[in-house]
Coordinates of C-alpha atoms and ligand atoms in Angstrom, one line a residue:
X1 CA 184.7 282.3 156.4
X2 CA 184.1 280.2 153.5
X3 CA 181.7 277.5 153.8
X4 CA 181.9 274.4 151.5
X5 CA 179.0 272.4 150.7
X6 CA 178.6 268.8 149.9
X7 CA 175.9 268.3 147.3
X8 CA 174.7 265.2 145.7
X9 CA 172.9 263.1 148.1
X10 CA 172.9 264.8 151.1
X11 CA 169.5 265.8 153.1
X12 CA 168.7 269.2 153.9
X13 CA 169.6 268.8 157.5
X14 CA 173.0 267.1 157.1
X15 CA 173.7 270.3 154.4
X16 CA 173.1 272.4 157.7
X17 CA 174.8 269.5 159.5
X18 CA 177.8 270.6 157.7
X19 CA 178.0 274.0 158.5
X20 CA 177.4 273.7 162.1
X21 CA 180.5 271.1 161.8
X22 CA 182.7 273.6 159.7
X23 CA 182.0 276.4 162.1
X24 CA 182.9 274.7 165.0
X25 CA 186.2 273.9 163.6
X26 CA 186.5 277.1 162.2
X27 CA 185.9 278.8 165.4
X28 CA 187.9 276.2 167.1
X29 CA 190.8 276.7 164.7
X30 CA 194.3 279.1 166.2
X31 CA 195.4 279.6 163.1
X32 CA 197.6 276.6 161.5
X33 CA 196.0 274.3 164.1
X34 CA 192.5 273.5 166.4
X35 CA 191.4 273.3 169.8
X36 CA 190.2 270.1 170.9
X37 CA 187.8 271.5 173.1
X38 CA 187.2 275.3 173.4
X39 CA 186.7 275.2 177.0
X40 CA 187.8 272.2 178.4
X41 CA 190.6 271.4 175.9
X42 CA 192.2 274.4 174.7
X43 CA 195.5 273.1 173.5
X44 CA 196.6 270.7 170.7
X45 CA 196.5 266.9 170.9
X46 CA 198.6 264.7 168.9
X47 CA 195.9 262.5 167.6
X48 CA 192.9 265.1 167.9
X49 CA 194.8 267.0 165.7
X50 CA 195.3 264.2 163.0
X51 CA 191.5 263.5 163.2
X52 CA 190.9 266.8 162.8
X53 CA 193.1 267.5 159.8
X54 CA 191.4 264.6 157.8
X55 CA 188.1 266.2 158.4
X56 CA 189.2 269.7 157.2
X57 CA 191.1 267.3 154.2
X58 CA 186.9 266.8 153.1
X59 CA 186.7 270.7 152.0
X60 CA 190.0 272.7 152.5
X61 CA 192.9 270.6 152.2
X62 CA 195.8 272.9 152.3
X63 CA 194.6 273.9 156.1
X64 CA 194.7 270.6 156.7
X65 CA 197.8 270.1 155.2
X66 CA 198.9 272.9 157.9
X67 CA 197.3 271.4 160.8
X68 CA 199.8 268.3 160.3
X69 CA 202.6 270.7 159.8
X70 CA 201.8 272.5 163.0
X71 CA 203.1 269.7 164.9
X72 CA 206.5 270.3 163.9
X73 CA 207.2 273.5 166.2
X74 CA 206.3 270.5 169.7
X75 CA 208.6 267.7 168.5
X76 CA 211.4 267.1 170.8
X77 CA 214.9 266.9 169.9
X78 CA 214.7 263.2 170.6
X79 CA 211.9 262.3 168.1
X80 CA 209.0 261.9 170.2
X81 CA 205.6 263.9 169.6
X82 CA 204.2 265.0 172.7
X83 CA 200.4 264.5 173.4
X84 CA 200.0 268.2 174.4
X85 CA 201.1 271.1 172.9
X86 CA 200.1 274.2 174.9
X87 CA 198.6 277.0 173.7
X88 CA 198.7 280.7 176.2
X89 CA 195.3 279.5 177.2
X90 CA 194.7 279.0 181.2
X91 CA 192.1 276.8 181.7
X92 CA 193.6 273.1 181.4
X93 CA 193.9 271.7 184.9
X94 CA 196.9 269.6 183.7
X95 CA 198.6 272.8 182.0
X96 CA 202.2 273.6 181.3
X97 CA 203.1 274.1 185.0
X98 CA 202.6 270.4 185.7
X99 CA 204.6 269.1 182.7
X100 CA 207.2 271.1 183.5
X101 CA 208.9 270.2 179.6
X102 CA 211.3 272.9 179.6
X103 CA 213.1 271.4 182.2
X104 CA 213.4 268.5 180.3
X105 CA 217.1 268.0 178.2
X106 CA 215.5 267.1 174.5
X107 CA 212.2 269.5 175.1
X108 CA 211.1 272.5 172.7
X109 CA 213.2 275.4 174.3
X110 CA 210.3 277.9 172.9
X111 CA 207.0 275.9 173.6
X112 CA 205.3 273.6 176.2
X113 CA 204.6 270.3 175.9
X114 CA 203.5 267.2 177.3
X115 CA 206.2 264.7 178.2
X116 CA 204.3 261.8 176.7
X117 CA 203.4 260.7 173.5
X118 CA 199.9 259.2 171.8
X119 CA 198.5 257.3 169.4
X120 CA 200.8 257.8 166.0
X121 CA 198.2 258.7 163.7
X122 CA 200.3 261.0 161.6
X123 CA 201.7 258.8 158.9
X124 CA 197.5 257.7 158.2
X125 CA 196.7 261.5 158.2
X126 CA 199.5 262.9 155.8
X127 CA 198.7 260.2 153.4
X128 CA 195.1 261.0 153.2
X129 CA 195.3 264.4 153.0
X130 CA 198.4 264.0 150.6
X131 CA 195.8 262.0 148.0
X132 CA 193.4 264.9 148.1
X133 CA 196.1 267.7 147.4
X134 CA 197.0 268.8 143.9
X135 CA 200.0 266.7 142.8
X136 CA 202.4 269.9 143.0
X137 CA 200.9 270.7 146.6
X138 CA 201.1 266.6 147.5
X139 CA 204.5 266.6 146.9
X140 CA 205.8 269.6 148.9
X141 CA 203.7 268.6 151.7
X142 CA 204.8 265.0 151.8
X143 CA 208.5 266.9 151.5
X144 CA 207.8 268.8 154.8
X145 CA 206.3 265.8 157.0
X146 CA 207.7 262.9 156.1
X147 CA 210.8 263.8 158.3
X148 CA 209.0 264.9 161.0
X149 CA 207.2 261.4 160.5
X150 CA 210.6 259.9 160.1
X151 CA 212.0 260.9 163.2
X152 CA 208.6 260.5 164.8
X153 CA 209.0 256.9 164.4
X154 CA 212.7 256.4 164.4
X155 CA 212.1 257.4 168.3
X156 CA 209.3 254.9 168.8
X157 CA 211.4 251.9 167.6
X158 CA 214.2 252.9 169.6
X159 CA 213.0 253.5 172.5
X160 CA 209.8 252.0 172.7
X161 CA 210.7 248.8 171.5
X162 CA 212.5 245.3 173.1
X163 CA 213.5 242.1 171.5
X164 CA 210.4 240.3 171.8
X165 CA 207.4 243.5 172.7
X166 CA 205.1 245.3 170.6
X167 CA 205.8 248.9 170.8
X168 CA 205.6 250.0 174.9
X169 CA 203.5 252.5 176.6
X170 CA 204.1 254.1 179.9
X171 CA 201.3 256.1 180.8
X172 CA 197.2 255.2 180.1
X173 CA 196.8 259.5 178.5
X174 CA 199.7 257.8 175.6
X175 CA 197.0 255.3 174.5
X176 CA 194.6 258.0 174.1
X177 CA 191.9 256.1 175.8
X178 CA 192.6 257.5 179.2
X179 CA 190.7 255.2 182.2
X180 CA 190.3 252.3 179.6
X181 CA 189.5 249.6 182.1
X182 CA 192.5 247.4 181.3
X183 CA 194.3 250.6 182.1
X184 CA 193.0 251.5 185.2
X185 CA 193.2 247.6 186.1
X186 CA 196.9 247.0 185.8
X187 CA 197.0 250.8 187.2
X188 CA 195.4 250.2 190.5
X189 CA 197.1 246.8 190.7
X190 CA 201.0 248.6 190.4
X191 CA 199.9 251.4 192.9
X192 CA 199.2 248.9 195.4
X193 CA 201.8 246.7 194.8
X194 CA 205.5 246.6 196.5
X195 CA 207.2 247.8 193.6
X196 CA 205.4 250.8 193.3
X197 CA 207.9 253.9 193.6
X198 CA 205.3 256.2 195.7
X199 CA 202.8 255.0 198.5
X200 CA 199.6 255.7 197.5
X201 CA 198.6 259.2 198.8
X202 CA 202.4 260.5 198.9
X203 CA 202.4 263.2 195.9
X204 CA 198.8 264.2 197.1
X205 CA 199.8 267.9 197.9
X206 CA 200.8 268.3 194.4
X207 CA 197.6 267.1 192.4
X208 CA 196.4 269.5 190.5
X209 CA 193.5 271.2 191.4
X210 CA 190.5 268.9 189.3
X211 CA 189.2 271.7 187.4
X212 CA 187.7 269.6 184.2
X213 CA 184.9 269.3 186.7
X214 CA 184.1 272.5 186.4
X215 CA 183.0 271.9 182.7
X216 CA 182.3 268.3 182.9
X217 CA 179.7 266.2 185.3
X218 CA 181.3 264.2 187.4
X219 CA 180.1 261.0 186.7
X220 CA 181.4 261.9 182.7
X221 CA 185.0 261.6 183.8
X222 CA 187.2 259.2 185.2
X223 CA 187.1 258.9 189.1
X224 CA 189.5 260.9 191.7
X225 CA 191.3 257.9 192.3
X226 CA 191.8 256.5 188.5
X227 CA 192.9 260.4 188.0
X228 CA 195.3 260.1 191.2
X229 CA 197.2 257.2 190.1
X230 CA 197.5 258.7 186.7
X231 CA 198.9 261.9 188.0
X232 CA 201.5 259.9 190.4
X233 CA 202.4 258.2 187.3
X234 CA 203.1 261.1 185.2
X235 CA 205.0 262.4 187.9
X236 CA 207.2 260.1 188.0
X237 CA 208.1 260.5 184.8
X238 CA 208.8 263.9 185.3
X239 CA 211.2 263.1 187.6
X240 CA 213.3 261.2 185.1
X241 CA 213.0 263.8 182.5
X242 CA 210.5 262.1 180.1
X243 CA 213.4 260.0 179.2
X244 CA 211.9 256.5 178.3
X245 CA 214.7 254.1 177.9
X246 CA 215.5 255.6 181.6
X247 CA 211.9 255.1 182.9
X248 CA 211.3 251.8 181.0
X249 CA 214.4 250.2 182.5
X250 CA 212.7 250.5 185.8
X251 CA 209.6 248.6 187.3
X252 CA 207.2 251.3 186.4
X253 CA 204.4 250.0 184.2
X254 CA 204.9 249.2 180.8
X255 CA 201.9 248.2 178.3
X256 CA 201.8 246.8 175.0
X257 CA 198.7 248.3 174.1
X258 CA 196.5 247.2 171.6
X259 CA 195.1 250.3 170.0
X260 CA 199.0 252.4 169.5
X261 CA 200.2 249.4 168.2
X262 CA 197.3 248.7 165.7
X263 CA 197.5 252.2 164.8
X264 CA 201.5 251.9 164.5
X265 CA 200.9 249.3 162.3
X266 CA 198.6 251.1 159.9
X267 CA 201.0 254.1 160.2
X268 CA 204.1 252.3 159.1
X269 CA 202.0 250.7 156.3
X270 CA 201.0 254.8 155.5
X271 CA 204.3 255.7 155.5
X272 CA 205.7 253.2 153.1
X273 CA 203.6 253.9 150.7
X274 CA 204.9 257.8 151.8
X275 CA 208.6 256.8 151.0
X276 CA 207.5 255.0 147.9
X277 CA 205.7 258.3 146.4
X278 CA 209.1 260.3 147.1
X279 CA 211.1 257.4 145.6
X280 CA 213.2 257.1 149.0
X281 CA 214.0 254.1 151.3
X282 CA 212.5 253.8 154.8
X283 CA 215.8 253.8 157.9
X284 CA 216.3 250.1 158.2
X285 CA 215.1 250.2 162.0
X286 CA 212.0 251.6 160.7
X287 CA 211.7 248.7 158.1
X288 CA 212.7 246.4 161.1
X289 CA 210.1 247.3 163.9
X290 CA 207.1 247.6 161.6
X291 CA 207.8 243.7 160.6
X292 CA 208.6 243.0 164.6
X293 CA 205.0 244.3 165.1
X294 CA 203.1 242.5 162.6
X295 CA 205.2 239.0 163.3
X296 CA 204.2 239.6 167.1
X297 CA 200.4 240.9 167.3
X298 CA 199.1 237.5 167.4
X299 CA 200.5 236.7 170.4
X300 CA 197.9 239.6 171.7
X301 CA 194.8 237.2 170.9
X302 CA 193.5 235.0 173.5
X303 CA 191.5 232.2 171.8
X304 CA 189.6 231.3 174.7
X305 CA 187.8 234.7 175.2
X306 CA 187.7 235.4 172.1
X307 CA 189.1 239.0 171.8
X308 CA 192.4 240.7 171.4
X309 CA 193.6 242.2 174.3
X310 CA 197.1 244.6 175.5
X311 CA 199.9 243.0 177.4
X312 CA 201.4 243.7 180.1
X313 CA 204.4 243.4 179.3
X314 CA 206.6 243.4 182.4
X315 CA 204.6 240.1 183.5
X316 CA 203.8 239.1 179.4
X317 CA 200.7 238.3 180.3
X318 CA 197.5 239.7 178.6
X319 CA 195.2 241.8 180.6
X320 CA 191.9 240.2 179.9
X321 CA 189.8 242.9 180.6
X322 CA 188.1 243.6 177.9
X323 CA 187.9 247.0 175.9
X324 CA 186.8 248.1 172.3
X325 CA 190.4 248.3 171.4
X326 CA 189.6 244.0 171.1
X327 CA 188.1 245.4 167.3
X328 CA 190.4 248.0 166.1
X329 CA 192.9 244.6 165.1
X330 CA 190.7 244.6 161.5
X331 CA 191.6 248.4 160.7
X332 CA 195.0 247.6 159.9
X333 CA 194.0 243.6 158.9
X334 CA 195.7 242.6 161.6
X335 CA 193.0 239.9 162.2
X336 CA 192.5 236.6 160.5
X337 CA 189.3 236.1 159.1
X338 CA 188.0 233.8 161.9
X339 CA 189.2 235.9 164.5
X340 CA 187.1 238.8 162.5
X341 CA 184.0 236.5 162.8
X342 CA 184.4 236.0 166.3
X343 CA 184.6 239.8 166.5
X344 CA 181.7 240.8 164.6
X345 CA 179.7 238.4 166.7
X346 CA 180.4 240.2 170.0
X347 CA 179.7 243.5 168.6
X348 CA 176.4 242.4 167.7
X349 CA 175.5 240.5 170.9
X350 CA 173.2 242.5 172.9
X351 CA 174.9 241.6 176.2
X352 CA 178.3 242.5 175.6
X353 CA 178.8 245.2 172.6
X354 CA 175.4 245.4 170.6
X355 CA 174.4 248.2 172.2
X356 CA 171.3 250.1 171.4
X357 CA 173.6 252.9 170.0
X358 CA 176.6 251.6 168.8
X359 CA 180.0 250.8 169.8
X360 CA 179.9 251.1 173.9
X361 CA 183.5 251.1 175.1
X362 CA 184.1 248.4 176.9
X363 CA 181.1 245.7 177.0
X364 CA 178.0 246.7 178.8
X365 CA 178.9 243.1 180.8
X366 CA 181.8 244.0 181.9
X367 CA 182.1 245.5 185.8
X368 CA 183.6 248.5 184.7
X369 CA 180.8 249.5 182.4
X370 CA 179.4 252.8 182.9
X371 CA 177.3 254.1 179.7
X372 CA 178.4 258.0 181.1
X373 CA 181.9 257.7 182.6
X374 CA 184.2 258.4 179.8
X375 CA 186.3 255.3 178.1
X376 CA 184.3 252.9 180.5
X377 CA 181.1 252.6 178.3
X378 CA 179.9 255.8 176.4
X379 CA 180.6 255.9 172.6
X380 CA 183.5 258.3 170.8
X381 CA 183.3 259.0 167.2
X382 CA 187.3 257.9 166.2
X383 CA 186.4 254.7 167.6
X384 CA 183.4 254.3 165.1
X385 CA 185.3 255.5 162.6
X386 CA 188.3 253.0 163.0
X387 CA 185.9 250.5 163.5
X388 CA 183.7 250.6 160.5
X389 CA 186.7 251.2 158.2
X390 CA 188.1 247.6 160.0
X391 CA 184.8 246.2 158.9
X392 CA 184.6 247.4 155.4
X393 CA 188.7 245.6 155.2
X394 CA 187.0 242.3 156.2
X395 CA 183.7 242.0 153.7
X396 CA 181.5 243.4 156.4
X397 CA 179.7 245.7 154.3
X398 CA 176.2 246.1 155.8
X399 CA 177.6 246.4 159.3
X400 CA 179.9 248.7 158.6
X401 CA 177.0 250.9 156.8
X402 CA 174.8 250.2 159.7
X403 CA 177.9 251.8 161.8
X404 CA 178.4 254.9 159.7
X405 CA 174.3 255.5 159.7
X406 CA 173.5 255.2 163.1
X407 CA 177.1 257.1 163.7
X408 CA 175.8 260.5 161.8
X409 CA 172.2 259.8 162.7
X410 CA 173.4 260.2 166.3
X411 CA 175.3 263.0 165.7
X412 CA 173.2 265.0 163.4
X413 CA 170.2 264.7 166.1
X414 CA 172.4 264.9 169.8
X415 CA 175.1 267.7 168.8
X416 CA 178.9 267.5 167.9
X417 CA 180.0 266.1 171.4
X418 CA 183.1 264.3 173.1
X419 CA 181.0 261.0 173.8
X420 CA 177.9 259.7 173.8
X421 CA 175.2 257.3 176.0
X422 CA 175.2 253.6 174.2
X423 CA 172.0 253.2 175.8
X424 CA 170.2 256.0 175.4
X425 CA 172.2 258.3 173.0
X426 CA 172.8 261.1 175.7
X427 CA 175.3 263.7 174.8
X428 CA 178.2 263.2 177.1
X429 CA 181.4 265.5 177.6
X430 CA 182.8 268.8 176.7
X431 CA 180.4 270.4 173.5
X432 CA 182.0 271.3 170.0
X433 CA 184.2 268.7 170.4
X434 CA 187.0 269.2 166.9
X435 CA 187.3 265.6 166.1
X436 CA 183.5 264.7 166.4
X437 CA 183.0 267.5 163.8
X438 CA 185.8 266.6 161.5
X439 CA 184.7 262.9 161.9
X440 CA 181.4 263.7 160.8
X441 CA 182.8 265.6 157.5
X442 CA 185.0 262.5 156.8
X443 CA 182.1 260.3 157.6
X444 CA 179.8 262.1 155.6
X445 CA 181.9 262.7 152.6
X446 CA 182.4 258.3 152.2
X447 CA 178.8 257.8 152.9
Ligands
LIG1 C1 194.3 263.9 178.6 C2 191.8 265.8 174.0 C3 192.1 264.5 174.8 C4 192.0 263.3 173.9 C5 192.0 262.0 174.7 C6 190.9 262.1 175.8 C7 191.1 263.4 176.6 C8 192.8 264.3 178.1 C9 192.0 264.6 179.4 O1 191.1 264.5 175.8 O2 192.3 263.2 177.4 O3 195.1 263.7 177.5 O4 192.3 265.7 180.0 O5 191.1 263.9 179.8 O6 190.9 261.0 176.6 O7 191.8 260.9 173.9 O8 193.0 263.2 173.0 O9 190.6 265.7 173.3

């Protein structure tokens, strides 16, 4: 393998940093595309696999390039990316005999999948790694991706989309930030409610087996019962064949969640700019749902707490438990510049989000907080990432610096894992974690 080097003002140690980074991707790597894990996660995630590809964009572009175009061979007929495509590997405890895709009318016929999407990082990805490709190379990769982007999002405003809602989420894994407390709030709150389709308990014969405990503590993951409901959920969705308009038309949950659509929004601004470079026009329902997100995310805002929060958008209320998602708004400016204020003074306050390392999860006040159980307090790189890059949007300069430094510091002296402590820095999680490496390249490579 052929490792590339930063030079200019890098220490010695971040110059070993480096390589320790590249070999875990390396290693990681299945050819065209990377594990996220190699023990825990050995598949491909949807938006693992974008952060990945940006990192490998710092030194070796055309792989990353690939790692995009590897997501072709999971999209369904229908559009949608799937969160998971499976690899031969055994180990996943939710692995291609629970998803059951190929039973499934607009599935893959020769792969495995996931019957749910996530985050729709993509667009952000291609165009980043499109700017650091030679311009005969950007050209025939923008080519190749921008209809798989195209029909990517086609599906999303067609069937994720209402007069009136923000794009719509059916399942907490699609928002990427699994037992996010508002989540796992509205979760437990539909499971016990009347219109839920199972009694709690009923589908208990067919939960999987919780291996990821074999490689994870078990205070590092989300509890039996958050994991429960989830599984019911995605059940039921396998029962209706992954079809969303089916599933949406029925009073299952449905979320208007703040971090897909922020991301949505910065991935239809991506892929403008995409369409522009090939000199084509954006579909018109494209054109159409990016402006219904922008003229609605305001409506997500509560002035009274103020934070940003998802919606539930069966009831169209907001479900004010607060998250970290409440900052990514500034990535794609989606904030106004009092509302950024506000922001930047709860993630400094020491009670809430100033964390001795920086950015917990949800607040450390908040009755969910845990600093070692997954989304509910410890710290994950993409989130730092998004965060600082929303920062440097709005003038926040030093604290976005401040982010970034104590972002590598932490890495460079704890290890390249899934999530950290925000008390005390512990490594939380599976180990070699892809995007934590990748992120560090990216992060590294701006600095
Ligand atoms: C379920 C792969 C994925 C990430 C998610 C993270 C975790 C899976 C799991 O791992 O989710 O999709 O089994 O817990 O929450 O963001 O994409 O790294």
């Amino acid at each position: 393998m052929q490792i590339y080097l930063y030079s200019n003002s890098m220490t010695v140690s971040s110059t070993d940093k480096v390589t320790d980074a590249q070999t875990i991707l390396h290693t990681n790597s299945q050819g065209d595309w990377t594990y996220a894990a190699p023990r825990l996660y050995p598949h491909q995630w949807l938006w693992d696999s974008c952060f990945i590809a940006i990192g490998i964009s710092t030194y070796n572009s055309l792989r990353a390039a690939n790692e995009l175009l590897s997501l072709r061979r999971g999209q369904w007929a229908n559009g949608m990316l799937p969160h998971i495509i499976f690899s031969d590997a055994p180990d996943y405890w939710l692995g291609p005999e629970f998803w059951q895709s190929h039973k499934a009318p607009y599935a893959p016929r020769h792969i495995e999948t996931s019957g749910i999407t996530q985050p729709p990082v993509l667009a952000i990805a291609a165009k980043t790694i499109a700017d650091r490709l030679d311009s005969t190379r950007r050209k025939r990769f923008l080519e190749e991706i921008y209809p798989v982007i195209i029909k990517y999002h086609t599906w999303l405003f067609t069937e994720r989309i209402h007069q009136g809602t923000l794009l719509q989420l059916i399942h907490p894994w699609e928002s990427g930030l699994d037992n996010t407390p508002p989540w796992m709030y509205l979760l437990k709150q539909y499971h016990t409610s009347p219109h839920s389709i199972t009694p709690p308990g009923a589908l208990q014969h067919v939960y999987p087996v919780r291996k990821d405990l074999r490689v994870v503590a078990k205070n590092q993951r989300p509890t039996n019962g958050d994991i429960h409901r989830m599984v019911d959920l995605a059940l039921m969705y396998r029962l209706a064949d992954y079809q969303s308009k089916h599933i949406l038309n029925k009073p299952l949950i449905a979320v208007e969640d703040l971090t897909f659509n922020v991301l949505a929004v910065r991935a239809s601004d991506a892929l403008e700019e995409i369409a522009a470079y090939l000199g084509v026009s954006l579909p018109p329902i494209i054109k159409k749902g990016h402006k219904q997100l922008i003229n609605i995310f305001p409506e997500l805002w509560d002035a009274k707490a103020g934070e940003f929060f998802s919606r539930d958008s069966k009831t169209k209320k907001l479900i004010s438990q607060t998250s970290i998602a409440t900052f990514l708004p500034l990535y794609a400016g989606l904030a106004t510049e009092e509302q950024a204020a506000t922001l930047v003074k709860q993630l400094k306050n020491t009670d809430t989000y100033g964390a001795p390392y920086p950015v917990p999860t949800t607040s450390m006040a908040s009755s969910y907080f845990s600093e070692e159980r997954y989304w509910q307090g410890p710290i994950w790189v993409n989130m730092n990432w998004l965060i600082l890059q929303g920062l440097e949007k709005y003038g926040f300069y030093r604290e976005a610096k401040d982010l970034r430094t104590k972002t590598i510091q932490l890495i460079e002296s704890k290890g390249f894992y899934e999530y950290f402590s925000p008390l005390t820095g512990a490594p939380a999680g599976a180990g070699n974690f892809s995007w934590t490496a990748a992120l560090y390249l990216e992060l590294l490579s701006n600095n």
